[in-house]
Amino acid sequence: MYFVIATHNHRYLPSSYQGVSSRWLLGTKDAHGLYRCYGFKNLTEPEKIMMRLNPNANQA
């Protein structure tokens, strides 16, 4: 949560630039309502988003 607040408010990481489209993506299992308070919304075109999982991530 701290990361979202820090980046949301950081002066060098604005959420949008004049004349340039920018997009922030966030993955969450169960905190959708919380992140909506910071301007996050459901994907408007989820069929255009792809992901690649690393099966070895988070292994000790």
PDB file of N, CA and C in Angstrom:
ATOM      1  N   MET A   1       0.816  -1.191   0.000  1.00  0.00           N
ATOM      2  CA  MET A   1       0.000   0.000   0.000  1.00  0.00           C
ATOM      3  C   MET A   1       0.862   1.259   0.000  1.00  0.00           C
ATOM      4  N   TYR A   2       1.958   1.236   0.762  1.00  0.00           N
ATOM      5  CA  TYR A   2       2.836   2.405   0.812  1.00  0.00           C
ATOM      6  C   TYR A   2       3.330   2.775  -0.579  1.00  0.00           C
ATOM      7  N   PHE A   3       3.681   1.776  -1.389  1.00  0.00           N
ATOM      8  CA  PHE A   3       4.178   2.028  -2.737  1.00  0.00           C
ATOM      9  C   PHE A   3       3.158   2.802  -3.565  1.00  0.00           C
ATOM     10  N   VAL A   4       1.908   2.431  -3.475  1.00  0.00           N
ATOM     11  CA  VAL A   4       0.864   3.110  -4.253  1.00  0.00           C
ATOM     12  C   VAL A   4       0.727   4.560  -3.810  1.00  0.00           C
ATOM     13  N   ILE A   5       0.712   4.803  -2.527  1.00  0.00           N
ATOM     14  CA  ILE A   5       0.588   6.179  -2.028  1.00  0.00           C
ATOM     15  C   ILE A   5       1.810   6.999  -2.416  1.00  0.00           C
ATOM     16  N   ALA A   6       3.001   6.445  -2.247  1.00  0.00           N
ATOM     17  CA  ALA A   6       4.229   7.180  -2.558  1.00  0.00           C
ATOM     18  C   ALA A   6       4.321   7.521  -4.036  1.00  0.00           C
ATOM     19  N   THR A   7       4.035   6.584  -4.904  1.00  0.00           N
ATOM     20  CA  THR A   7       4.135   6.862  -6.336  1.00  0.00           C
ATOM     21  C   THR A   7       2.993   7.761  -6.807  1.00  0.00           C
ATOM     22  N   HIS A   8       1.836   7.598  -6.208  1.00  0.00           N
ATOM     23  CA  HIS A   8       0.679   8.425  -6.586  1.00  0.00           C
ATOM     24  C   HIS A   8       0.953   9.902  -6.296  1.00  0.00           C
ATOM     25  N   ASN A   9       1.656  10.170  -5.217  1.00  0.00           N
ATOM     26  CA  ASN A   9       1.894  11.547  -4.795  1.00  0.00           C
ATOM     27  C   ASN A   9       3.261  12.094  -5.200  1.00  0.00           C
ATOM     28  N   HIS A  10       4.098  11.291  -5.822  1.00  0.00           N
ATOM     29  CA  HIS A  10       5.461  11.724  -6.129  1.00  0.00           C
ATOM     30  C   HIS A  10       5.469  12.733  -7.272  1.00  0.00           C
ATOM     31  N   ARG A  11       6.190  13.828  -7.106  1.00  0.00           N
ATOM     32  CA  ARG A  11       6.174  14.908  -8.100  1.00  0.00           C
ATOM     33  C   ARG A  11       6.835  14.525  -9.412  1.00  0.00           C
ATOM     34  N   TYR A  12       7.732  13.541  -9.419  1.00  0.00           N
ATOM     35  CA  TYR A  12       8.400  13.132 -10.646  1.00  0.00           C
ATOM     36  C   TYR A  12       7.690  11.987 -11.354  1.00  0.00           C
ATOM     37  N   LEU A  13       6.635  11.487 -10.788  1.00  0.00           N
ATOM     38  CA  LEU A  13       5.875  10.402 -11.394  1.00  0.00           C
ATOM     39  C   LEU A  13       4.409  10.777 -11.511  1.00  0.00           C
ATOM     40  N   PRO A  14       4.105  11.784 -12.315  1.00  0.00           N
ATOM     41  CA  PRO A  14       2.700  12.192 -12.438  1.00  0.00           C
ATOM     42  C   PRO A  14       1.867  11.107 -13.111  1.00  0.00           C
ATOM     43  N   SER A  15       0.595  11.086 -12.817  1.00  0.00           N
ATOM     44  CA  SER A  15      -0.284  10.066 -13.390  1.00  0.00           C
ATOM     45  C   SER A  15      -0.558  10.318 -14.859  1.00  0.00           C
ATOM     46  N   SER A  16      -0.380  11.534 -15.330  1.00  0.00           N
ATOM     47  CA  SER A  16      -0.535  11.815 -16.754  1.00  0.00           C
ATOM     48  C   SER A  16       0.309  13.027 -17.117  1.00  0.00           C
ATOM     49  N   TYR A  17       0.701  13.118 -18.356  1.00  0.00           N
ATOM     50  CA  TYR A  17       1.469  14.232 -18.877  1.00  0.00           C
ATOM     51  C   TYR A  17       0.635  14.911 -19.949  1.00  0.00           C
ATOM     52  N   GLN A  18       0.767  16.204 -20.068  1.00  0.00           N
ATOM     53  CA  GLN A  18       0.000  16.942 -21.069  1.00  0.00           C
ATOM     54  C   GLN A  18       0.361  16.443 -22.464  1.00  0.00           C
ATOM     55  N   GLY A  19      -0.631  15.984 -23.208  1.00  0.00           N
ATOM     56  CA  GLY A  19      -0.414  15.525 -24.568  1.00  0.00           C
ATOM     57  C   GLY A  19       0.103  14.103 -24.694  1.00  0.00           C
ATOM     58  N   VAL A  20       0.339  13.431 -23.584  1.00  0.00           N
ATOM     59  CA  VAL A  20       0.866  12.062 -23.624  1.00  0.00           C
ATOM     60  C   VAL A  20      -0.042  11.174 -22.783  1.00  0.00           C
ATOM     61  N   SER A  21      -0.385  10.046 -23.336  1.00  0.00           N
ATOM     62  CA  SER A  21      -1.203   9.094 -22.585  1.00  0.00           C
ATOM     63  C   SER A  21      -0.302   8.256 -21.694  1.00  0.00           C
ATOM     64  N   SER A  22      -0.684   8.072 -20.462  1.00  0.00           N
ATOM     65  CA  SER A  22       0.062   7.181 -19.580  1.00  0.00           C
ATOM     66  C   SER A  22      -0.921   6.277 -18.854  1.00  0.00           C
ATOM     67  N   ARG A  23      -0.446   5.118 -18.491  1.00  0.00           N
ATOM     68  CA  ARG A  23      -1.308   4.120 -17.873  1.00  0.00           C
ATOM     69  C   ARG A  23      -0.551   3.424 -16.754  1.00  0.00           C
ATOM     70  N   TRP A  24      -1.181   3.309 -15.622  1.00  0.00           N
ATOM     71  CA  TRP A  24      -0.622   2.577 -14.495  1.00  0.00           C
ATOM     72  C   TRP A  24      -1.432   1.302 -14.342  1.00  0.00           C
ATOM     73  N   LEU A  25      -0.770   0.184 -14.183  1.00  0.00           N
ATOM     74  CA  LEU A  25      -1.457  -1.082 -13.964  1.00  0.00           C
ATOM     75  C   LEU A  25      -1.125  -1.587 -12.570  1.00  0.00           C
ATOM     76  N   LEU A  26      -2.107  -2.172 -11.925  1.00  0.00           N
ATOM     77  CA  LEU A  26      -1.941  -2.681 -10.572  1.00  0.00           C
ATOM     78  C   LEU A  26      -2.643  -4.021 -10.471  1.00  0.00           C
ATOM     79  N   GLY A  27      -1.985  -4.980  -9.892  1.00  0.00           N
ATOM     80  CA  GLY A  27      -2.614  -6.278  -9.648  1.00  0.00           C
ATOM     81  C   GLY A  27      -2.901  -6.441  -8.167  1.00  0.00           C
ATOM     82  N   THR A  28      -4.098  -6.871  -7.833  1.00  0.00           N
ATOM     83  CA  THR A  28      -4.461  -7.103  -6.440  1.00  0.00           C
ATOM     84  C   THR A  28      -5.428  -8.269  -6.355  1.00  0.00           C
ATOM     85  N   LYS A  29      -5.305  -9.005  -5.299  1.00  0.00           N
ATOM     86  CA  LYS A  29      -6.196 -10.152  -5.104  1.00  0.00           C
ATOM     87  C   LYS A  29      -7.529  -9.730  -4.503  1.00  0.00           C
ATOM     88  N   ASP A  30      -7.486  -8.803  -3.530  1.00  0.00           N
ATOM     89  CA  ASP A  30      -8.722  -8.503  -2.807  1.00  0.00           C
ATOM     90  C   ASP A  30      -8.869  -7.053  -2.337  1.00  0.00           C
ATOM     91  N   ALA A  31      -8.052  -6.135  -2.853  1.00  0.00           N
ATOM     92  CA  ALA A  31      -8.116  -4.756  -2.366  1.00  0.00           C
ATOM     93  C   ALA A  31      -8.606  -3.780  -3.439  1.00  0.00           C
ATOM     94  N   HIS A  32      -9.482  -4.240  -4.298  1.00  0.00           N
ATOM     95  CA  HIS A  32      -9.977  -3.390  -5.392  1.00  0.00           C
ATOM     96  C   HIS A  32     -10.619  -2.107  -4.879  1.00  0.00           C
ATOM     97  N   GLY A  33     -11.444  -2.215  -3.873  1.00  0.00           N
ATOM     98  CA  GLY A  33     -12.123  -1.037  -3.324  1.00  0.00           C
ATOM     99  C   GLY A  33     -11.147  -0.013  -2.778  1.00  0.00           C
ATOM    100  N   LEU A  34     -10.115  -0.484  -2.120  1.00  0.00           N
ATOM    101  CA  LEU A  34      -9.099   0.413  -1.574  1.00  0.00           C
ATOM    102  C   LEU A  34      -8.399   1.180  -2.679  1.00  0.00           C
ATOM    103  N   TYR A  35      -7.982   0.490  -3.730  1.00  0.00           N
ATOM    104  CA  TYR A  35      -7.244   1.146  -4.807  1.00  0.00           C
ATOM    105  C   TYR A  35      -8.133   2.029  -5.668  1.00  0.00           C
ATOM    106  N   ARG A  36      -9.434   1.793  -5.672  1.00  0.00           N
ATOM    107  CA  ARG A  36     -10.344   2.705  -6.376  1.00  0.00           C
ATOM    108  C   ARG A  36     -10.298   4.094  -5.745  1.00  0.00           C
ATOM    109  N   CYS A  37     -10.027   4.151  -4.444  1.00  0.00           N
ATOM    110  CA  CYS A  37      -9.902   5.439  -3.756  1.00  0.00           C
ATOM    111  C   CYS A  37      -8.741   6.257  -4.312  1.00  0.00           C
ATOM    112  N   TYR A  38      -7.793   5.603  -4.958  1.00  0.00           N
ATOM    113  CA  TYR A  38      -6.628   6.277  -5.536  1.00  0.00           C
ATOM    114  C   TYR A  38      -6.751   6.432  -7.045  1.00  0.00           C
ATOM    115  N   GLY A  39      -7.938   6.228  -7.573  1.00  0.00           N
ATOM    116  CA  GLY A  39      -8.190   6.478  -8.979  1.00  0.00           C
ATOM    117  C   GLY A  39      -8.059   5.276  -9.894  1.00  0.00           C
ATOM    118  N   PHE A  40      -7.746   4.106  -9.348  1.00  0.00           N
ATOM    119  CA  PHE A  40      -7.663   2.911 -10.187  1.00  0.00           C
ATOM    120  C   PHE A  40      -9.061   2.438 -10.549  1.00  0.00           C
ATOM    121  N   LYS A  41      -9.206   1.913 -11.769  1.00  0.00           N
ATOM    122  CA  LYS A  41     -10.498   1.409 -12.254  1.00  0.00           C
ATOM    123  C   LYS A  41     -10.279   0.058 -12.898  1.00  0.00           C
ATOM    124  N   ASN A  42     -11.358  -0.666 -13.115  1.00  0.00           N
ATOM    125  CA  ASN A  42     -11.258  -1.934 -13.837  1.00  0.00           C
ATOM    126  C   ASN A  42     -10.807  -1.662 -15.260  1.00  0.00           C
ATOM    127  N   LEU A  43     -10.148  -2.623 -15.867  1.00  0.00           N
ATOM    128  CA  LEU A  43      -9.685  -2.472 -17.243  1.00  0.00           C
ATOM    129  C   LEU A  43     -10.877  -2.275 -18.169  1.00  0.00           C
ATOM    130  N   THR A  44     -10.750  -1.326 -19.074  1.00  0.00           N
ATOM    131  CA  THR A  44     -11.825  -1.101 -20.036  1.00  0.00           C
ATOM    132  C   THR A  44     -11.750  -2.085 -21.196  1.00  0.00           C
ATOM    133  N   GLU A  45     -10.555  -2.574 -21.482  1.00  0.00           N
ATOM    134  CA  GLU A  45     -10.363  -3.535 -22.574  1.00  0.00           C
ATOM    135  C   GLU A  45      -9.433  -4.657 -22.110  1.00  0.00           C
ATOM    136  N   PRO A  46      -9.895  -5.510 -21.202  1.00  0.00           N
ATOM    137  CA  PRO A  46      -9.014  -6.544 -20.653  1.00  0.00           C
ATOM    138  C   PRO A  46      -8.497  -7.526 -21.704  1.00  0.00           C
ATOM    139  N   GLU A  47      -9.185  -7.624 -22.831  1.00  0.00           N
ATOM    140  CA  GLU A  47      -8.727  -8.538 -23.880  1.00  0.00           C
ATOM    141  C   GLU A  47      -7.427  -8.064 -24.535  1.00  0.00           C
ATOM    142  N   LYS A  48      -7.033  -6.825 -24.278  1.00  0.00           N
ATOM    143  CA  LYS A  48      -5.788  -6.298 -24.844  1.00  0.00           C
ATOM    144  C   LYS A  48      -4.598  -6.438 -23.896  1.00  0.00           C
ATOM    145  N   ILE A  49      -4.834  -6.912 -22.686  1.00  0.00           N
ATOM    146  CA  ILE A  49      -3.773  -7.055 -21.690  1.00  0.00           C
ATOM    147  C   ILE A  49      -3.355  -8.520 -21.621  1.00  0.00           C
ATOM    148  N   MET A  50      -2.047  -8.743 -21.658  1.00  0.00           N
ATOM    149  CA  MET A  50      -1.518 -10.101 -21.553  1.00  0.00           C
ATOM    150  C   MET A  50      -0.539 -10.148 -20.386  1.00  0.00           C
ATOM    151  N   MET A  51      -0.254 -11.345 -19.919  1.00  0.00           N
ATOM    152  CA  MET A  51       0.716 -11.492 -18.852  1.00  0.00           C
ATOM    153  C   MET A  51       1.537 -12.760 -19.068  1.00  0.00           C
ATOM    154  N   ARG A  52       2.695 -12.766 -18.467  1.00  0.00           N
ATOM    155  CA  ARG A  52       3.580 -13.923 -18.507  1.00  0.00           C
ATOM    156  C   ARG A  52       4.022 -14.185 -17.079  1.00  0.00           C
ATOM    157  N   LEU A  53       3.701 -15.340 -16.556  1.00  0.00           N
ATOM    158  CA  LEU A  53       4.043 -15.688 -15.190  1.00  0.00           C
ATOM    159  C   LEU A  53       5.391 -16.381 -15.135  1.00  0.00           C
ATOM    160  N   ASN A  54       6.122 -16.111 -14.064  1.00  0.00           N
ATOM    161  CA  ASN A  54       7.373 -16.794 -13.792  1.00  0.00           C
ATOM    162  C   ASN A  54       7.095 -17.902 -12.788  1.00  0.00           C
ATOM    163  N   PRO A  55       7.134 -19.171 -13.195  1.00  0.00           N
ATOM    164  CA  PRO A  55       6.803 -20.258 -12.279  1.00  0.00           C
ATOM    165  C   PRO A  55       7.800 -20.407 -11.140  1.00  0.00           C
ATOM    166  N   ASN A  56       8.973 -19.795 -11.266  1.00  0.00           N
ATOM    167  CA  ASN A  56       9.992 -19.920 -10.231  1.00  0.00           C
ATOM    168  C   ASN A  56       9.980 -18.759  -9.234  1.00  0.00           C
ATOM    169  N   ALA A  57       9.110 -17.790  -9.448  1.00  0.00           N
ATOM    170  CA  ALA A  57       9.041 -16.645  -8.545  1.00  0.00           C
ATOM    171  C   ALA A  57       8.529 -17.064  -7.184  1.00  0.00           C
ATOM    172  N   ASN A  58       9.006 -16.399  -6.177  1.00  0.00           N
ATOM    173  CA  ASN A  58       8.572 -16.614  -4.794  1.00  0.00           C
ATOM    174  C   ASN A  58       8.908 -17.999  -4.266  1.00  0.00           C
ATOM    175  N   GLN A  59       9.871 -18.663  -4.849  1.00  0.00           N
ATOM    176  CA  GLN A  59      10.321 -19.949  -4.327  1.00  0.00           C
ATOM    177  C   GLN A  59      11.583 -19.717  -3.496  1.00  0.00           C
ATOM    178  N   ALA A  60      11.650 -20.383  -2.377  1.00  0.00           N
ATOM    179  CA  ALA A  60      12.816 -20.220  -1.496  1.00  0.00           C
ATOM    180  C   ALA A  60      14.020 -20.947  -2.035  1.00  0.00           C
TER     181      ALA A  60
END
